[in-house]
Coordinates of C-alpha atoms in Angstrom, one line a residue:
Chain A
M229 CA 143.6 98.3 98.0
I230 CA 142.0 101.7 98.4
K231 CA 138.7 103.1 99.5
Q232 CA 136.1 104.2 97.0
I233 CA 133.1 106.3 97.9
T234 CA 129.8 105.3 96.2
V235 CA 126.9 107.8 96.2
F236 CA 123.4 107.0 95.2
L237 CA 122.0 109.9 93.2
E238 CA 118.6 110.5 91.7
N239 CA 118.6 111.6 88.1
T240 CA 117.6 115.2 88.7
E241 CA 119.2 118.5 87.9
G242 CA 121.7 119.8 90.3
R243 CA 122.3 116.6 92.4
L244 CA 125.8 116.0 91.1
A245 CA 126.6 119.7 91.6
A246 CA 125.4 119.5 95.2
L247 CA 127.6 116.5 95.8
T248 CA 130.7 118.4 94.5
H249 CA 129.8 121.4 96.7
T250 CA 129.7 119.1 99.7
L251 CA 133.1 117.7 99.0
R252 CA 134.5 121.1 98.4
R253 CA 133.3 122.3 101.7
A254 CA 134.9 119.2 103.3
N255 CA 138.2 120.1 101.5
V256 CA 138.2 116.8 99.7
N257 CA 140.2 116.5 96.5
M258 CA 139.0 114.0 94.0
H259 CA 141.3 111.8 91.8
A260 CA 138.6 110.1 89.9
L261 CA 134.8 110.2 89.5
T262 CA 132.6 108.0 87.4
I263 CA 128.9 107.8 86.9
S264 CA 126.9 104.7 86.1
E265 CA 123.3 105.5 85.3
T266 CA 119.9 104.0 84.8
S267 CA 116.8 105.9 83.8
D268 CA 115.9 106.8 87.4
Y269 CA 119.1 107.1 89.3
G270 CA 122.9 107.0 89.1
L271 CA 125.7 105.7 91.1
V272 CA 128.6 108.0 91.5
R273 CA 132.0 106.4 92.4
I274 CA 134.7 108.6 93.7
I275 CA 138.4 108.1 94.5
C276 CA 139.7 110.9 96.6
D277 CA 142.5 111.9 99.0
D278 CA 140.4 111.5 102.2
P279 CA 137.6 109.0 101.8
D280 CA 136.6 109.0 105.5
A281 CA 136.1 112.8 105.5
A282 CA 134.2 112.6 102.2
L283 CA 131.9 109.9 103.6
A284 CA 131.2 111.8 106.8
A285 CA 130.5 115.0 105.0
L286 CA 128.2 113.4 102.4
R287 CA 126.2 111.4 105.1
A288 CA 125.9 114.5 107.2
E289 CA 124.1 116.1 104.3
D290 CA 121.8 113.2 103.7
F291 CA 123.5 111.7 100.7
R292 CA 123.2 107.9 100.6
A293 CA 126.9 107.2 100.5
T294 CA 128.9 104.1 101.2
E295 CA 132.5 103.0 101.3
T296 CA 133.8 100.1 99.2
N297 CA 137.3 98.6 99.0
V298 CA 138.6 98.4 95.5
S299 CA 141.9 97.4 93.9
A300 CA 143.8 100.3 92.3
I301 CA 146.7 99.0 90.2
E302 CA 149.4 101.0 88.5
V303 CA 150.1 99.9 85.0
P304 CA 152.6 101.3 82.5
N305 CA 151.1 104.0 80.4
R306 CA 151.7 102.2 77.0
P307 CA 149.7 100.1 74.5
G308 CA 148.8 96.7 76.1
G309 CA 149.3 97.9 79.7
L310 CA 145.7 97.1 80.7
A311 CA 145.6 93.9 78.6
D312 CA 148.5 92.5 80.6
L313 CA 146.7 93.2 83.9
L314 CA 143.5 91.7 82.7
D315 CA 145.3 88.6 81.5
T316 CA 146.6 88.2 85.0
L317 CA 143.2 88.6 86.5
A318 CA 141.7 86.0 84.2
S319 CA 144.5 83.6 85.0
L320 CA 143.7 84.1 88.7
N321 CA 140.0 83.4 88.0
M322 CA 139.0 86.8 89.2
N323 CA 135.9 88.4 87.8
I324 CA 135.5 92.2 87.5
E325 CA 132.2 93.7 88.6
Y326 CA 133.1 97.1 87.3
G327 CA 136.2 99.1 86.7
Y328 CA 137.6 102.4 85.4
C329 CA 140.9 103.9 84.6
F330 CA 142.6 107.2 85.3
S331 CA 146.1 108.4 84.8
S332 CA 147.8 109.9 87.8
K333 CA 151.4 110.5 86.6
G334 CA 152.9 110.7 83.2
D335 CA 154.5 107.2 83.1
N336 CA 151.7 105.2 84.7
A337 CA 148.0 104.8 84.5
V338 CA 145.8 103.7 87.4
D339 CA 143.1 101.1 86.9
V340 CA 140.5 100.7 89.5
F341 CA 138.6 97.4 89.8
K342 CA 135.9 96.0 92.0
I343 CA 136.4 92.3 92.0
S344 CA 133.2 90.2 92.6
G345 CA 132.6 89.5 96.2
H346 CA 133.9 91.5 99.2
A347 CA 136.6 89.1 100.5
H348 CA 138.2 89.0 97.1
T349 CA 139.4 92.6 97.0
A350 CA 142.2 92.2 99.5
E351 CA 143.1 88.8 98.1
A352 CA 143.1 90.1 94.5
T353 CA 145.2 93.0 95.4
F354 CA 147.7 90.8 97.2
K355 CA 147.9 88.3 94.3
L356 CA 148.3 91.1 91.8
E357 CA 151.2 92.4 93.8
E358 CA 152.7 88.9 93.8
A359 CA 152.4 88.9 90.0
G360 CA 154.5 92.0 89.9
F361 CA 151.9 94.8 89.7
K362 CA 152.0 97.8 91.9
A363 CA 148.8 98.3 93.9
L364 CA 148.2 101.7 95.3
R365 CA 147.4 102.2 99.0
Q366 CA 145.4 104.9 100.5
E367 CA 148.5 106.8 101.6
D368 CA 149.6 107.0 97.9
L369 CA 146.5 109.2 97.2
A370 CA 146.6 111.5 100.3
Chain B
M300 CA 60.6 94.5 80.0
G301 CA 57.1 95.7 80.9
A302 CA 57.5 94.7 84.5
Q303 CA 60.9 96.5 84.7
T304 CA 59.6 99.6 83.2
D305 CA 56.8 99.7 85.7
V306 CA 59.2 99.2 88.6
L307 CA 61.1 102.3 87.5
H308 CA 57.9 104.5 87.5
L309 CA 56.4 103.5 90.8
S310 CA 55.1 106.3 93.1
R311 CA 57.1 107.3 96.1
D312 CA 54.6 105.6 98.4
E313 CA 54.9 102.4 96.4
I314 CA 58.7 102.4 96.5
E315 CA 58.7 103.1 100.2
K316 CA 56.3 100.2 100.8
I317 CA 58.7 97.9 98.9
Q318 CA 61.6 99.3 100.9
L319 CA 59.9 98.9 104.3
E320 CA 59.0 95.3 103.5
G321 CA 62.5 94.6 102.3
I322 CA 64.1 96.1 105.4
K323 CA 61.8 94.2 107.7
K324 CA 62.7 91.0 106.0
T325 CA 66.4 91.7 105.7
V326 CA 67.0 92.6 109.4
V327 CA 65.1 89.5 110.6
D328 CA 66.9 87.4 108.0
C329 CA 70.3 88.7 109.2
Y330 CA 69.5 88.4 112.8
E331 CA 68.3 84.8 112.5
N332 CA 70.9 83.5 110.0
V333 CA 74.1 85.5 110.5
P334 CA 75.7 85.2 114.0
F335 CA 77.6 88.5 113.3
Y336 CA 74.3 90.4 113.1
K337 CA 72.7 88.6 116.0
K338 CA 75.6 89.9 118.2
S339 CA 75.9 93.4 116.7
F340 CA 72.1 94.0 116.9
D341 CA 71.9 92.7 120.5
D342 CA 74.9 94.8 121.5
A343 CA 73.3 97.9 120.0
G344 CA 69.9 97.1 121.5
F345 CA 68.3 97.0 118.1
N346 CA 65.2 94.8 117.9
P347 CA 64.8 93.6 114.3
Y348 CA 61.2 92.5 115.0
A349 CA 60.1 95.9 116.0
V350 CA 60.8 97.8 112.7
E351 CA 57.6 99.6 111.7
T352 CA 58.9 102.6 109.6
L353 CA 61.9 103.3 107.4
D354 CA 63.2 105.6 110.2
D355 CA 63.4 102.7 112.6
L356 CA 66.3 101.4 110.6
K357 CA 68.4 104.3 112.0
A358 CA 68.6 102.4 115.3
A359 CA 70.5 99.5 113.6
P360 CA 74.3 99.5 113.9
F361 CA 76.5 100.1 110.9
V362 CA 78.5 97.5 109.1
T363 CA 82.0 98.2 107.9
K364 CA 84.4 96.6 105.4
Q365 CA 86.4 95.4 108.3
D366 CA 83.4 93.5 109.7
L367 CA 83.1 91.8 106.4
R368 CA 86.8 90.9 106.3
D369 CA 86.6 89.6 109.9
N370 CA 84.0 87.2 108.8
Y371 CA 85.9 85.9 105.8
P372 CA 85.2 83.6 104.0
Y373 CA 81.6 82.5 104.7
G374 CA 80.8 84.2 108.0
M375 CA 78.3 86.7 106.5
L376 CA 76.3 84.1 104.5
A377 CA 72.6 84.0 105.3
R378 CA 71.9 81.0 103.1
P379 CA 73.5 77.5 102.9
L380 CA 76.1 77.0 100.2
S381 CA 73.8 74.7 98.4
E382 CA 71.7 77.8 97.5
V383 CA 74.7 79.9 96.5
K384 CA 75.4 79.9 92.7
E385 CA 78.3 82.3 92.5
I386 CA 81.0 84.0 94.6
H387 CA 82.8 87.2 93.9
M388 CA 85.5 88.9 95.9
S389 CA 86.7 92.4 96.2
S390 CA 90.3 93.1 95.3
G391 CA 92.9 92.4 98.0
T392 CA 94.9 89.5 99.3
T393 CA 93.1 86.3 100.2
G394 CA 93.2 87.2 103.9
I395 CA 91.6 90.6 103.6
A396 CA 89.2 90.2 100.6
T397 CA 85.5 90.7 101.1
V398 CA 83.2 88.0 99.8
G399 CA 79.9 88.5 98.0
A400 CA 77.7 85.4 97.5
Y401 CA 74.8 85.2 95.1
T402 CA 71.7 82.9 95.0
E403 CA 69.9 82.4 91.7
H404 CA 67.6 85.3 92.8
D405 CA 70.6 87.5 93.6
L406 CA 72.1 87.0 90.2
Q407 CA 68.8 87.6 88.6
F408 CA 68.2 91.0 90.1
W409 CA 71.9 91.9 89.6
G410 CA 71.4 91.5 85.9
D411 CA 68.1 93.4 86.1
C412 CA 69.8 96.3 87.9
F413 CA 72.6 96.6 85.4
A414 CA 70.2 96.2 82.6
R415 CA 68.5 99.4 83.7
G416 CA 71.6 101.3 82.6
I417 CA 71.4 99.7 79.2
R418 CA 67.7 100.7 79.0
Y419 CA 68.5 104.2 80.2
A420 CA 70.9 104.4 77.2
G421 CA 68.0 103.2 74.9
G422 CA 69.5 99.8 74.6
T423 CA 67.3 96.9 73.3
A424 CA 67.6 93.4 71.9
D425 CA 69.1 94.9 68.8
D426 CA 72.2 96.2 70.6
V427 CA 75.6 94.6 70.6
F428 CA 76.9 95.0 74.1
H429 CA 80.7 95.0 74.4
V430 CA 82.0 94.2 77.9
C431 CA 85.6 95.0 78.5
Y432 CA 85.6 95.0 82.3
G433 CA 87.8 92.2 83.6
Y434 CA 85.9 88.9 84.0
G435 CA 86.6 86.9 87.1
L436 CA 86.3 87.6 90.8
F437 CA 86.0 91.3 90.1
T438 CA 82.3 92.1 89.8
G439 CA 82.6 94.3 86.7
G440 CA 82.8 91.7 84.0
L441 CA 80.1 89.3 85.0
G442 CA 77.9 92.0 86.4
A443 CA 77.8 93.8 83.1
H444 CA 77.5 90.5 81.3
Y445 CA 74.4 89.6 83.2
G446 CA 73.0 93.1 82.6
G447 CA 73.5 92.6 78.9
L448 CA 71.7 89.2 78.9
S449 CA 68.9 90.7 81.1
A450 CA 68.4 93.5 78.6
G451 CA 68.3 91.1 75.8
C452 CA 71.4 92.4 74.0
T453 CA 74.0 90.4 72.1
V454 CA 76.8 90.3 74.6
I455 CA 80.4 90.2 73.6
P456 CA 82.5 89.1 76.6
M457 CA 85.8 90.7 75.7
S458 CA 87.1 91.1 79.2
S459 CA 90.0 93.7 79.6
G460 CA 93.2 94.1 77.7
S461 CA 94.4 93.5 74.1
T462 CA 93.4 96.9 73.0
E463 CA 93.9 96.4 69.3
R464 CA 91.8 93.3 69.4
Q465 CA 89.1 95.2 71.3
L466 CA 89.1 97.8 68.5
R467 CA 88.9 95.2 65.7
V468 CA 86.0 93.3 67.3
M469 CA 84.3 96.5 68.2
R470 CA 84.4 97.6 64.5
D471 CA 83.7 94.2 62.9
M472 CA 80.9 93.2 65.2
G473 CA 79.4 96.7 65.2
S474 CA 79.4 97.1 69.0
T475 CA 76.8 99.7 70.0
I476 CA 77.2 99.9 73.8
I477 CA 80.4 99.5 75.7
A478 CA 80.9 98.7 79.4
C479 CA 84.3 99.3 81.0
T480 CA 86.2 101.7 83.2
P481 CA 86.2 105.3 82.0
S482 CA 90.0 105.4 81.8
Y483 CA 90.0 102.3 79.6
A484 CA 87.3 103.8 77.3
M485 CA 89.6 106.8 76.9
H486 CA 92.5 104.5 76.2
L487 CA 90.5 102.7 73.5
A488 CA 89.6 106.0 72.0
D489 CA 93.2 107.3 72.0
V490 CA 94.6 104.1 70.5
A491 CA 92.0 104.1 67.8
I492 CA 92.8 107.7 66.9
E493 CA 96.5 106.9 67.0
K494 CA 95.8 104.2 64.4
G495 CA 94.2 106.7 62.1
M496 CA 90.6 105.9 62.9
N497 CA 87.9 108.2 63.9
P498 CA 86.0 106.2 66.5
A499 CA 83.1 108.7 66.6
Q500 CA 82.4 107.8 63.0
D501 CA 84.1 104.5 62.3
F502 CA 82.4 102.7 65.2
K503 CA 78.7 102.2 65.9
L504 CA 79.2 102.9 69.5
R505 CA 76.5 105.2 70.9
A506 CA 76.7 104.7 74.7
G507 CA 79.1 103.6 77.4
I508 CA 78.2 102.4 80.9
L509 CA 81.3 103.3 82.7
G510 CA 82.3 102.7 86.3
A511 CA 84.6 101.2 89.0
E512 CA 86.4 104.5 89.2
P513 CA 85.5 108.2 89.4
F514 CA 85.7 110.5 86.4
S515 CA 85.2 114.2 86.1
D516 CA 82.8 116.1 83.9
N517 CA 85.6 117.3 81.7
F518 CA 86.9 113.8 81.2
R519 CA 83.4 112.7 80.3
A520 CA 83.0 115.4 77.7
E521 CA 86.3 114.5 76.1
L522 CA 85.4 110.8 76.0
E523 CA 82.0 111.5 74.6
R524 CA 83.4 113.6 71.8
K525 CA 86.1 111.1 70.9
L526 CA 84.0 108.0 70.9
G527 CA 80.7 109.7 69.8
I528 CA 78.9 108.2 72.8
K529 CA 76.8 109.2 75.8
A530 CA 78.9 108.1 78.8
L531 CA 76.8 107.0 81.7
D532 CA 78.2 106.6 85.2
V533 CA 77.5 103.3 87.0
Y534 CA 78.0 102.8 90.7
G535 CA 78.3 99.6 92.7
L536 CA 80.5 97.7 95.0
T537 CA 81.2 94.1 95.6
E538 CA 80.1 94.3 99.2
L539 CA 76.6 95.2 98.1
M540 CA 76.3 93.4 94.7
G541 CA 78.6 94.9 92.1
P542 CA 77.9 97.5 89.4
G543 CA 74.3 98.5 89.0
V544 CA 73.4 99.7 92.5
A545 CA 72.9 103.1 90.9
I546 CA 73.2 104.2 87.2
E547 CA 72.9 107.4 85.3
C548 CA 70.1 108.0 82.8
L549 CA 70.6 110.1 79.7
E550 CA 69.9 113.3 81.6
Q551 CA 73.3 112.7 83.3
K552 CA 72.1 114.5 86.4
G553 CA 72.9 111.9 89.1
L554 CA 72.6 108.2 89.3
H555 CA 69.2 106.5 89.8
I556 CA 69.5 104.1 92.8
A557 CA 67.8 100.7 92.2
E558 CA 65.5 101.6 95.1
D559 CA 63.5 98.4 94.9
H560 CA 66.7 96.5 95.9
F561 CA 68.7 99.0 97.9
Y562 CA 67.9 101.5 100.6
C563 CA 70.3 104.4 100.7
E564 CA 71.0 106.8 103.6
I565 CA 73.5 109.7 103.8
I566 CA 75.2 110.1 107.1
D567 CA 77.7 112.5 108.6
P568 CA 80.8 110.3 108.6
A569 CA 82.1 111.9 111.9
T570 CA 78.9 111.5 114.0
G571 CA 77.0 108.8 112.1
E572 CA 73.9 111.0 112.2
N573 CA 71.6 110.9 109.2
L574 CA 71.7 114.0 106.9
P575 CA 68.8 115.4 104.9
D576 CA 68.5 115.1 101.1
G577 CA 70.8 117.4 99.3
E578 CA 73.6 117.4 101.9
W579 CA 76.9 115.7 101.1
G580 CA 77.9 112.9 103.4
E581 CA 78.8 109.2 103.4
L582 CA 76.6 106.8 101.6
V583 CA 75.1 104.0 103.7
I584 CA 73.3 101.1 102.0
T585 CA 71.0 98.3 103.1
T586 CA 70.0 95.5 100.8
L587 CA 66.3 94.8 100.5
D588 CA 66.1 91.4 98.9
R589 CA 69.6 90.0 98.8
E590 CA 69.4 86.4 99.9
A591 CA 73.0 85.0 100.2
S592 CA 74.8 88.2 101.3
P593 CA 72.3 90.6 102.9
V594 CA 73.9 93.8 104.3
V595 CA 72.4 96.2 106.8
R596 CA 73.6 99.7 106.9
Y597 CA 76.9 99.2 105.1
R598 CA 79.2 102.2 105.3
T599 CA 80.5 102.6 101.8
R600 CA 83.0 105.4 102.6
D601 CA 81.9 107.0 99.4
I602 CA 80.9 110.7 99.6
T603 CA 77.8 111.7 97.7
R604 CA 74.3 113.2 98.4
I605 CA 70.8 112.3 97.6
L606 CA 69.6 114.7 94.9
P607 CA 66.3 116.3 95.8
G608 CA 63.5 116.5 93.3
T609 CA 62.5 114.3 90.4
C610 CA 64.4 113.5 87.2
A611 CA 63.2 114.7 83.8
C612 CA 63.6 111.2 82.4
G613 CA 60.6 110.1 84.4
V614 CA 62.2 107.4 86.4
T615 CA 60.9 107.8 89.9
H616 CA 63.8 106.2 91.8
R617 CA 65.9 108.8 93.7
R618 CA 69.3 109.7 92.5
I619 CA 72.7 110.0 94.2
D620 CA 75.1 112.6 92.9
R621 CA 78.3 111.6 91.2
L622 CA 80.9 110.5 93.8
H623 CA 82.9 113.3 95.4
G624 CA 85.7 111.3 97.1
R625 CA 86.2 109.0 100.0
T626 CA 86.0 109.2 103.7
D627 CA 89.0 107.0 104.0
D628 CA 92.3 106.8 102.1
M629 CA 91.2 104.1 99.6
L630 CA 92.5 104.6 96.1
V631 CA 90.9 103.3 93.0
L632 CA 93.7 102.3 90.6
R633 CA 92.7 101.0 87.2
G634 CA 89.4 99.9 88.8
V635 CA 91.2 98.1 91.6
N636 CA 90.7 99.3 95.2
V637 CA 94.0 99.8 97.0
F638 CA 94.7 101.1 100.5
P639 CA 98.1 102.7 101.2
S640 CA 98.3 100.3 104.2
Q641 CA 98.4 97.4 101.9
V642 CA 101.5 99.0 100.2
E643 CA 103.0 99.5 103.7
D644 CA 102.5 95.9 104.6
V645 CA 104.5 94.9 101.5
M646 CA 107.2 97.4 102.3
E647 CA 107.6 96.0 105.8
T648 CA 108.7 92.7 104.3
F649 CA 111.8 94.3 102.8
P650 CA 114.4 95.3 105.4
E651 CA 116.5 96.9 102.6
V652 CA 114.1 99.9 102.4
S653 CA 113.0 102.4 105.0
S654 CA 109.4 103.0 106.0
W655 CA 109.3 106.3 104.1
Y656 CA 107.5 105.8 100.9
Q657 CA 105.3 107.7 98.6
I658 CA 102.7 106.6 96.0
E659 CA 102.6 108.9 93.0
L660 CA 99.7 108.6 90.7
T661 CA 99.8 110.0 87.1
T662 CA 98.0 109.4 83.9
K663 CA 99.8 107.6 81.1
N664 CA 97.9 106.7 77.9
S665 CA 94.7 107.7 79.7
L666 CA 95.3 105.0 82.3
D667 CA 96.4 105.2 85.9
N668 CA 100.2 105.0 86.2
V669 CA 101.4 104.1 89.7
T670 CA 104.9 104.8 91.0
L671 CA 106.0 103.8 94.4
K672 CA 109.0 105.8 95.6
V673 CA 111.0 104.1 98.4
E674 CA 114.2 105.1 100.2
I675 CA 116.9 102.5 100.8
N676 CA 118.4 101.9 104.2
P677 CA 121.9 103.2 104.9
D678 CA 123.3 99.7 105.4
F679 CA 122.1 98.4 102.1
D680 CA 125.1 97.7 99.8
F681 CA 124.1 99.7 96.8
D682 CA 127.6 99.8 95.2
N683 CA 126.1 97.5 92.6
I684 CA 123.5 98.4 90.1
G685 CA 122.4 94.8 89.9
A686 CA 121.5 94.7 93.6
I687 CA 119.4 97.8 93.3
E688 CA 117.6 96.6 90.3
K689 CA 117.0 93.2 91.9
L690 CA 115.5 94.8 94.9
Q691 CA 113.3 97.0 92.7
A692 CA 112.1 94.0 90.8
A693 CA 111.4 92.0 94.0
I694 CA 109.3 94.7 95.5
Q695 CA 107.5 95.2 92.3
K696 CA 106.7 91.5 92.0
R697 CA 105.4 91.3 95.6
L698 CA 103.2 94.3 95.1
K699 CA 101.7 92.8 92.0
E700 CA 101.0 89.6 93.8
Q701 CA 99.4 91.3 96.8
L702 CA 97.6 94.2 95.2
L703 CA 96.9 92.8 91.8
I704 CA 98.1 95.9 89.9
K705 CA 101.4 96.9 88.4
I706 CA 103.3 99.4 90.5
N707 CA 106.5 100.9 89.3
V708 CA 109.1 100.9 92.1
R709 CA 111.6 103.7 92.1
I710 CA 114.4 103.9 94.6
V711 CA 115.0 107.4 95.7
E712 CA 117.6 109.3 97.7
P713 CA 117.1 109.5 101.5
K714 CA 114.9 112.3 102.6
S715 CA 113.8 113.1 99.1
I716 CA 110.3 112.1 100.1
A717 CA 108.8 115.3 101.7
R718 CA 108.1 115.1 105.4
S719 CA 105.7 117.5 106.9
E720 CA 105.8 117.6 110.6
G721 CA 107.6 114.3 110.6
K722 CA 104.8 112.6 108.7
A723 CA 105.2 111.9 105.0
K724 CA 102.4 112.6 102.5
R725 CA 101.8 109.1 101.4
V726 CA 99.9 109.7 98.2
I727 CA 100.5 112.3 95.5
D728 CA 97.6 112.2 93.0
L729 CA 98.5 113.9 89.7
R730 CA 96.0 112.0 87.7
K731 CA 93.9 113.9 85.2
G732 CA 90.1 113.6 85.1
I733 CA 89.5 112.3 88.6
Y734 CA 86.5 113.9 90.4
N735 CA 86.6 117.5 89.0
D736 CA 89.6 118.9 87.2

């Protein structure tokens, strides 16, 4: 289980740039960034080396930012890697609210998931570990 | 028709005689039949039996919209319900609406007053009068309807909406005079043009009696060109009667007050002192022969002036100038009166959003487009697009229920709503064609 930073951004020019400047000043290094957008606003989700520092820096500059626990699972970087993981989630009756993938090292990819409901994230991570997957911890990203 | 024409050409003395008689009757009627007036006259030391001149009315206290609200629903009635034939209400929630009640006589003269506008436009029994104000508690639809009947026209009670159907009926029935809000008239024109029609030629329209919201001279010129009509401004408010309190003639140099039914004063809104003709101030109106809902010195909050001199059209009733704004923060959105405080009341029921908000008014397809920008609170879990959209929809729904108009809700970033000296500017009005552009 790792911490993800979510930032609410209006769909206007320069907002995303401003966000990255804030993180640069806070000396935060990002591993992943995704944007979900509607016509009026976007949600930017960030995985980084120091989520607490990122959150503090963003809030200090009036960004609407929040911290969310997500599961980050390492899967082998080969065809079917993600399918195996999803099968396991389905068999555990776990529903994914959103998710995205990034590769960190050559041999493995990292899949990030928000499992529906807060309490489920820790439980999901634990059960996936039980099923043999490697779940990343915050220290792995620092 | 003959009697009506005569009323419009009375001498100043004759009009003032009618007005003095009407004021004397109204203040006594109010004092004896409406507890609110009994108390307010007594508190102000105003003796309703001692009115001898028009000037004596200046000693009477003002009545405000709040007073009318405080006496909801029937507190301001001067006649038993058995004599009341119809009720209208101003926009607003049930709790804060103002009520207008009409006896047979009240409905009769309402029709007569609105019919004057049709006559100013040259309307006769040969005209097809197309009403696309909303019918219902709003006074626009039925007020215009009674006006059309009173003028002897063929009335088409379209009500608002269904623009394409409006255009079809207008063309097929050969509508000659239209009554609606100016923005809706522009919308009709634009949609017709979009559909490849030339409304100025394809329709038989020649006049519009347009009201319930202000419109500028440029807006009027464009509307007249597109529709091939003369656009006449009509003024009125539910608290007094509805549309028809004052209407423009073809000279388009101010709106003739129905001076045989309404006595108008202009006051300095800050001091309450009367201002001479020609000076801008707040319009204050007293009804002269309203039976069910008589009103003494109602502060309209509308800014205008009495135009000095006589009108070239020959009608002797004095004119008010076209409205110049409001003394309060009331907004007129698609003909509906909205106060920012009503929006605030709705916002307060949503703990997810902060108290900073901003109402942005723009023009879309010639109609008012209202966007409410709100900031979400820091503890709101927004890591879920569904939650934000649900919140948006919930606020939008409650606003529609409370304010009766569609308001688009937009969640914005914190502090993106400009604060000046700690106080947000609540309303940004970017609409085209309001007052003077």
